[in-house]
PDB file of N, CA and C in Angstrom:
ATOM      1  N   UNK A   1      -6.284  16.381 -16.859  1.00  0.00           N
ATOM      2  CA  UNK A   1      -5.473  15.229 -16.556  1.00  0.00           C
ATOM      3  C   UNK A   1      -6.060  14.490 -15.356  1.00  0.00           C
ATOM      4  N   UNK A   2      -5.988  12.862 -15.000  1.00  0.00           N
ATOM      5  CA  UNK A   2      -6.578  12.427 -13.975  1.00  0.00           C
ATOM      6  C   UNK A   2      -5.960  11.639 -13.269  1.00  0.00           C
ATOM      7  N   UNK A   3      -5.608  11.983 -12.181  1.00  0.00           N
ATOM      8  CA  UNK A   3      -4.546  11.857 -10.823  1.00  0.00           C
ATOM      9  C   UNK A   3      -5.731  11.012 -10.003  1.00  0.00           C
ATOM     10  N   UNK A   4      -6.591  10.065 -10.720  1.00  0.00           N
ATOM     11  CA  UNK A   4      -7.110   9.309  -9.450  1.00  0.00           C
ATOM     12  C   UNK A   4      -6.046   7.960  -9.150  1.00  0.00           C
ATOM     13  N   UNK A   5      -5.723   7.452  -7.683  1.00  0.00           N
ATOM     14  CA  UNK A   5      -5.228   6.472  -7.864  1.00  0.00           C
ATOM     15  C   UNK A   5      -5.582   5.330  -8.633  1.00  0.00           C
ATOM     16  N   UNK A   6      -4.329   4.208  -8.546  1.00  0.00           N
ATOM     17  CA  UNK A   6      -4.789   3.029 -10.101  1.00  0.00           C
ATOM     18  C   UNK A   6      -4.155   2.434  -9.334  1.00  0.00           C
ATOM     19  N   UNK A   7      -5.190   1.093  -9.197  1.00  0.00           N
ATOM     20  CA  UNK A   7      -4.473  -0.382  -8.379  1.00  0.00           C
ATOM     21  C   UNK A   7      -4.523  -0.938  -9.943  1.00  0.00           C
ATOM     22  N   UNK A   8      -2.989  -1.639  -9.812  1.00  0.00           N
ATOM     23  CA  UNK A   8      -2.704  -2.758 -11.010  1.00  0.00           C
ATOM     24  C   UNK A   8      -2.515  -4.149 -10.967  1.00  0.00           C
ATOM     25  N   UNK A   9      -3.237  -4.851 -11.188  1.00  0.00           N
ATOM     26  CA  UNK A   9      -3.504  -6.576 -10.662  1.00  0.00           C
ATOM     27  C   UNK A   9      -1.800  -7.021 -11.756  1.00  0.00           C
ATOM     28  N   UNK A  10      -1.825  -7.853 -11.219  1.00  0.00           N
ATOM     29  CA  UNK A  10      -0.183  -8.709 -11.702  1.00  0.00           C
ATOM     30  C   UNK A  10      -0.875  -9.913 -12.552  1.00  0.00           C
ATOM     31  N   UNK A  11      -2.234  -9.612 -12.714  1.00  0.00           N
ATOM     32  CA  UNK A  11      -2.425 -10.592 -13.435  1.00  0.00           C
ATOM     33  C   UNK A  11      -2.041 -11.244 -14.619  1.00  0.00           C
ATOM     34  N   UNK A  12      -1.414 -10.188 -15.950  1.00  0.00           N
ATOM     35  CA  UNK A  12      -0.386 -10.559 -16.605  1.00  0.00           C
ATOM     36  C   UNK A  12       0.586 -11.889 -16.915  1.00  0.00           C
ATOM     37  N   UNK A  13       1.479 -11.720 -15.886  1.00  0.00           N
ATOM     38  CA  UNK A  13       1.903 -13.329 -16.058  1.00  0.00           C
ATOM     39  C   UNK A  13       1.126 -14.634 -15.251  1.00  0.00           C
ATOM     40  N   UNK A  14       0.224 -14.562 -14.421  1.00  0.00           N
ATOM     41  CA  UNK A  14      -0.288 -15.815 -14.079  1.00  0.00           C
ATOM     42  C   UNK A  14      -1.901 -15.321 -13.529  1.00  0.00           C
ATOM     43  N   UNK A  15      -2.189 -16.571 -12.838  1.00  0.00           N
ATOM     44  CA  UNK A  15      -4.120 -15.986 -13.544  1.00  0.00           C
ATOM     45  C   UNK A  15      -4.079 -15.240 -12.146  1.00  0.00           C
ATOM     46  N   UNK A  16      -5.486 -14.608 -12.601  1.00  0.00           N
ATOM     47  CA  UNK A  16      -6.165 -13.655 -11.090  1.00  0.00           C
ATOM     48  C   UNK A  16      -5.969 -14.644  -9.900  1.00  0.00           C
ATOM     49  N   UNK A  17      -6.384 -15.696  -9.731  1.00  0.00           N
ATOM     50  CA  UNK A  17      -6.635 -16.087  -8.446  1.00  0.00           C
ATOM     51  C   UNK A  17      -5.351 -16.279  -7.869  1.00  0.00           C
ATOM     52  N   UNK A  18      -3.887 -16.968  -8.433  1.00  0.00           N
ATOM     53  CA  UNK A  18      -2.587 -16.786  -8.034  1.00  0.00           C
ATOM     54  C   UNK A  18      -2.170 -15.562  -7.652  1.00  0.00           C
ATOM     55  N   UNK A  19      -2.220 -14.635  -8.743  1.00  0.00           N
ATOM     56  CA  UNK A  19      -1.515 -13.624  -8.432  1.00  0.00           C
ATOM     57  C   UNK A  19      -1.579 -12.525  -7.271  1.00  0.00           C
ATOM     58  N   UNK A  20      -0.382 -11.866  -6.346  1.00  0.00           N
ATOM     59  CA  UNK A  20      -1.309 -11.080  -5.809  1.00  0.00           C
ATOM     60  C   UNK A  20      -1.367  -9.746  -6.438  1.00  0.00           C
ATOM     61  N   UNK A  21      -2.301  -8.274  -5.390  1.00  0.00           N
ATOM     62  CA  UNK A  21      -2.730  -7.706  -6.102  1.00  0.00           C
ATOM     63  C   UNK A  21      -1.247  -6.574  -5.674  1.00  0.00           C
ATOM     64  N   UNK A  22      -1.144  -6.044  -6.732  1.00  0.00           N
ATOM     65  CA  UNK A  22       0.025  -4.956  -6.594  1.00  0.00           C
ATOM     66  C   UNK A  22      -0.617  -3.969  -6.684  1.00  0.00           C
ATOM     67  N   UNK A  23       0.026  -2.785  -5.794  1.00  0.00           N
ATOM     68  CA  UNK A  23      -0.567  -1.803  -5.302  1.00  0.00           C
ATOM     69  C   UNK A  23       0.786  -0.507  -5.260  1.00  0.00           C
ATOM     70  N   UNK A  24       1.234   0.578  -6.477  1.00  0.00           N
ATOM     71  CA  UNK A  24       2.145   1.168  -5.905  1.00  0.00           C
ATOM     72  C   UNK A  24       1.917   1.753  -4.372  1.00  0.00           C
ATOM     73  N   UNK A  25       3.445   1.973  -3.869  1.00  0.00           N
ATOM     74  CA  UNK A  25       3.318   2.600  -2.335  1.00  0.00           C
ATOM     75  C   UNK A  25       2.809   4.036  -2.579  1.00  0.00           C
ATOM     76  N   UNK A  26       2.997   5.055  -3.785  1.00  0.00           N
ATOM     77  CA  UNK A  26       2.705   6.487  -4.107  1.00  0.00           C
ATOM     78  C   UNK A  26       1.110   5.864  -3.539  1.00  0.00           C
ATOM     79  N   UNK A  27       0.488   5.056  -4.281  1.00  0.00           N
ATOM     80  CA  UNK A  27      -0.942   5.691  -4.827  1.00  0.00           C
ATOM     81  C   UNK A  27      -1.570   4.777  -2.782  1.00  0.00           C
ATOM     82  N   UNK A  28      -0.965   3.769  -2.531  1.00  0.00           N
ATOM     83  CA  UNK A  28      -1.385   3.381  -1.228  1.00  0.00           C
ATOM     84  C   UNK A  28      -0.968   4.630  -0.226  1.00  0.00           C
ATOM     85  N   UNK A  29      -0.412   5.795   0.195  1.00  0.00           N
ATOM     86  CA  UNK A  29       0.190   6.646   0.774  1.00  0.00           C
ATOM     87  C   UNK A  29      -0.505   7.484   0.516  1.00  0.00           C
ATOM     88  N   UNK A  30      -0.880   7.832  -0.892  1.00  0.00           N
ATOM     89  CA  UNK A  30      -1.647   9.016  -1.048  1.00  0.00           C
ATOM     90  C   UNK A  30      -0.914  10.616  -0.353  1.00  0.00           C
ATOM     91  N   UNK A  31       0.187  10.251  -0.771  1.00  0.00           N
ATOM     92  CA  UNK A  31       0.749  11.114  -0.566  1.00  0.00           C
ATOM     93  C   UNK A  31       1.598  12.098   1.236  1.00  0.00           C
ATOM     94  N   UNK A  32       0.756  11.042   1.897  1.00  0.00           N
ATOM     95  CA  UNK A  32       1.154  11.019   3.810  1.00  0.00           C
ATOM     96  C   UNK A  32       2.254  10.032   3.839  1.00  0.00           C
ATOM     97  N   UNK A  33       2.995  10.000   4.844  1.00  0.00           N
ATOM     98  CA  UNK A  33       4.039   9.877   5.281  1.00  0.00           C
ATOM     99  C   UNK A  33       4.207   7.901   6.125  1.00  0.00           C
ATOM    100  N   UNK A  34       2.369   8.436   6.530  1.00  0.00           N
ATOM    101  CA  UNK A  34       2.118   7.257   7.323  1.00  0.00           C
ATOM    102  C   UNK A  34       1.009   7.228   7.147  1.00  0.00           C
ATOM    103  N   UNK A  35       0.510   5.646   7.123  1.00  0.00           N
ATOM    104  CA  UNK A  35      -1.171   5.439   7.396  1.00  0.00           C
ATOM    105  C   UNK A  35      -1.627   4.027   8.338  1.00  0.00           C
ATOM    106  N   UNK A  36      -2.706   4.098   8.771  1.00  0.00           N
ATOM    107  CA  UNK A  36      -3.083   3.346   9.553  1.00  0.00           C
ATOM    108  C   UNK A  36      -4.054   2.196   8.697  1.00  0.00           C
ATOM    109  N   UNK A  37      -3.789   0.761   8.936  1.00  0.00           N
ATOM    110  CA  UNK A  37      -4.684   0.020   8.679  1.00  0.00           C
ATOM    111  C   UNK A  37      -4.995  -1.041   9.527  1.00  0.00           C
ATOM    112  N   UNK A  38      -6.454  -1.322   9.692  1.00  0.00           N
ATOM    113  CA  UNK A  38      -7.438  -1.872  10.410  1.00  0.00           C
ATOM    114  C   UNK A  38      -6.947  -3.539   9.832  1.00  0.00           C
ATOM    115  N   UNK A  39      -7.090  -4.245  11.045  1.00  0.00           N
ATOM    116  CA  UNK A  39      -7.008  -5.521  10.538  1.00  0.00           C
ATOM    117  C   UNK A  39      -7.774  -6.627  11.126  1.00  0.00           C
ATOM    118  N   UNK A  40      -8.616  -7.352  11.089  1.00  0.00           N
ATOM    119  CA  UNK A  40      -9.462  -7.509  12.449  1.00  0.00           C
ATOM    120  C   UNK A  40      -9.279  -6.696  13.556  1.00  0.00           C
ATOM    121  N   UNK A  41      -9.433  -7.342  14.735  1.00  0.00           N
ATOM    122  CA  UNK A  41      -9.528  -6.157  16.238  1.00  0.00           C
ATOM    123  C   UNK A  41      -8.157  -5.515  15.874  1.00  0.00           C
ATOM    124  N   UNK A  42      -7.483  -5.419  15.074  1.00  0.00           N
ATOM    125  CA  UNK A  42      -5.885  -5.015  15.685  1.00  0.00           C
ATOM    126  C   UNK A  42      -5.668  -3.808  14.834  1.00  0.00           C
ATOM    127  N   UNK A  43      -5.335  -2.598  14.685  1.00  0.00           N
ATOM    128  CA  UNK A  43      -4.570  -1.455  14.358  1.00  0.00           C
ATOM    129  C   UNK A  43      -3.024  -1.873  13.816  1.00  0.00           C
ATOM    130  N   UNK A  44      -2.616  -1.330  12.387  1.00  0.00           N
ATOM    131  CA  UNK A  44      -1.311  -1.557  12.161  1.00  0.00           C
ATOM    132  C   UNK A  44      -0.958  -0.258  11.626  1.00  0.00           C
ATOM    133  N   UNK A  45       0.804   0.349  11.945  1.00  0.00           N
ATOM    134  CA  UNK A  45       0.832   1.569  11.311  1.00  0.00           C
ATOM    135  C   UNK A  45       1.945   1.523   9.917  1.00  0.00           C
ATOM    136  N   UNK A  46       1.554   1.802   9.119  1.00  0.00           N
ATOM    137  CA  UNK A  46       2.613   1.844   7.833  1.00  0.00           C
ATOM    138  C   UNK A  46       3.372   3.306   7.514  1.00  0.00           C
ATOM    139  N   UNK A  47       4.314   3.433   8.115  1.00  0.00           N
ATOM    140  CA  UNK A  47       4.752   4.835   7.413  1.00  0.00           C
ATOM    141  C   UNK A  47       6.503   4.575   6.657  1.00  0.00           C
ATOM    142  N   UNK A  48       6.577   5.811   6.342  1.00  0.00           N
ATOM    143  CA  UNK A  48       7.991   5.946   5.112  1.00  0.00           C
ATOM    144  C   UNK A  48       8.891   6.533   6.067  1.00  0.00           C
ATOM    145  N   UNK A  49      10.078   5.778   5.975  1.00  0.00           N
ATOM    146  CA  UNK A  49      11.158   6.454   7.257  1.00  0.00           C
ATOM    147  C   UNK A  49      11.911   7.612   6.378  1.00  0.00           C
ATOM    148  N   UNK A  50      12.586   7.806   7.576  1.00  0.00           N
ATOM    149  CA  UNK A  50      13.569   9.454   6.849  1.00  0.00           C
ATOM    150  C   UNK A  50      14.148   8.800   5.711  1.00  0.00           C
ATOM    151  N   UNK A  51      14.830   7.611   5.664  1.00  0.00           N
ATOM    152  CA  UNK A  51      15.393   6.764   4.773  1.00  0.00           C
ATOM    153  C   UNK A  51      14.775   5.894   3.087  1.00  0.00           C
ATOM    154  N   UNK A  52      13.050   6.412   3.633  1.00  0.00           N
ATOM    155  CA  UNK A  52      12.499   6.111   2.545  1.00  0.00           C
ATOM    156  C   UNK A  52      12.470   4.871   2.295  1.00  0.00           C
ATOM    157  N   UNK A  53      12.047   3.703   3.553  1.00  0.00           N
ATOM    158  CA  UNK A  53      11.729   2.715   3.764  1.00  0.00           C
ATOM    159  C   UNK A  53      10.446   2.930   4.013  1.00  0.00           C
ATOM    160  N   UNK A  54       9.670   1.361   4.058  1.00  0.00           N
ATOM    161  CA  UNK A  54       8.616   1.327   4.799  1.00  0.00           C
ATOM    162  C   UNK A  54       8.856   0.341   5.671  1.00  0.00           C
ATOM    163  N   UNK A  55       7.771   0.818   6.972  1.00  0.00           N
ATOM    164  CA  UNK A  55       8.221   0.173   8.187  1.00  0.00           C
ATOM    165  C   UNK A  55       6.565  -0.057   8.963  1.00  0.00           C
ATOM    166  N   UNK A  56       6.097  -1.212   8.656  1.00  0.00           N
ATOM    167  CA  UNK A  56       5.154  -1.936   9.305  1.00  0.00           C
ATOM    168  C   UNK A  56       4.852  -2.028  11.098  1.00  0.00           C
ATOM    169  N   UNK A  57       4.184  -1.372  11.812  1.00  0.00           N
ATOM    170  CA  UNK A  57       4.551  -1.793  13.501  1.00  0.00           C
ATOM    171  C   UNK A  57       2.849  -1.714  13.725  1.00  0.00           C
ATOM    172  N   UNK A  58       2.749  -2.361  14.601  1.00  0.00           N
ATOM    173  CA  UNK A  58       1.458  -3.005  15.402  1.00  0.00           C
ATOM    174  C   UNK A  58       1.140  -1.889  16.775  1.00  0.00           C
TER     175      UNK A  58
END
């Protein structure tokens, strides 16, 4: 069986260049709680609250 992650474009109802790209939160998480992403000079942290939100902070 193959458990690699799968990004799925929304391209479907309107063309590639409109649409954006959808990304489940499982397969972006990879399974951690929290992750860090680089954004020019700046650090952002994404993690899943006790509540099973996500919560974006700089």
């Amino acid at each position: 069986m193959n458990h690699q992650p799968r990004i799925v474009l929304a391209a479907e109802q309107q063309s590639a260049e409109s649409s954006p790209l959808v990304v489940d939160s499982v397969t972006l998480m990879s399974g951690k709680r929290e992750l860090i992403i680089r954004h020019g000079e700046g650090t952002y942290r994404l993690r899943i609250t006790a509540s099973n939100k996500l919560i974006l902070t700089k």
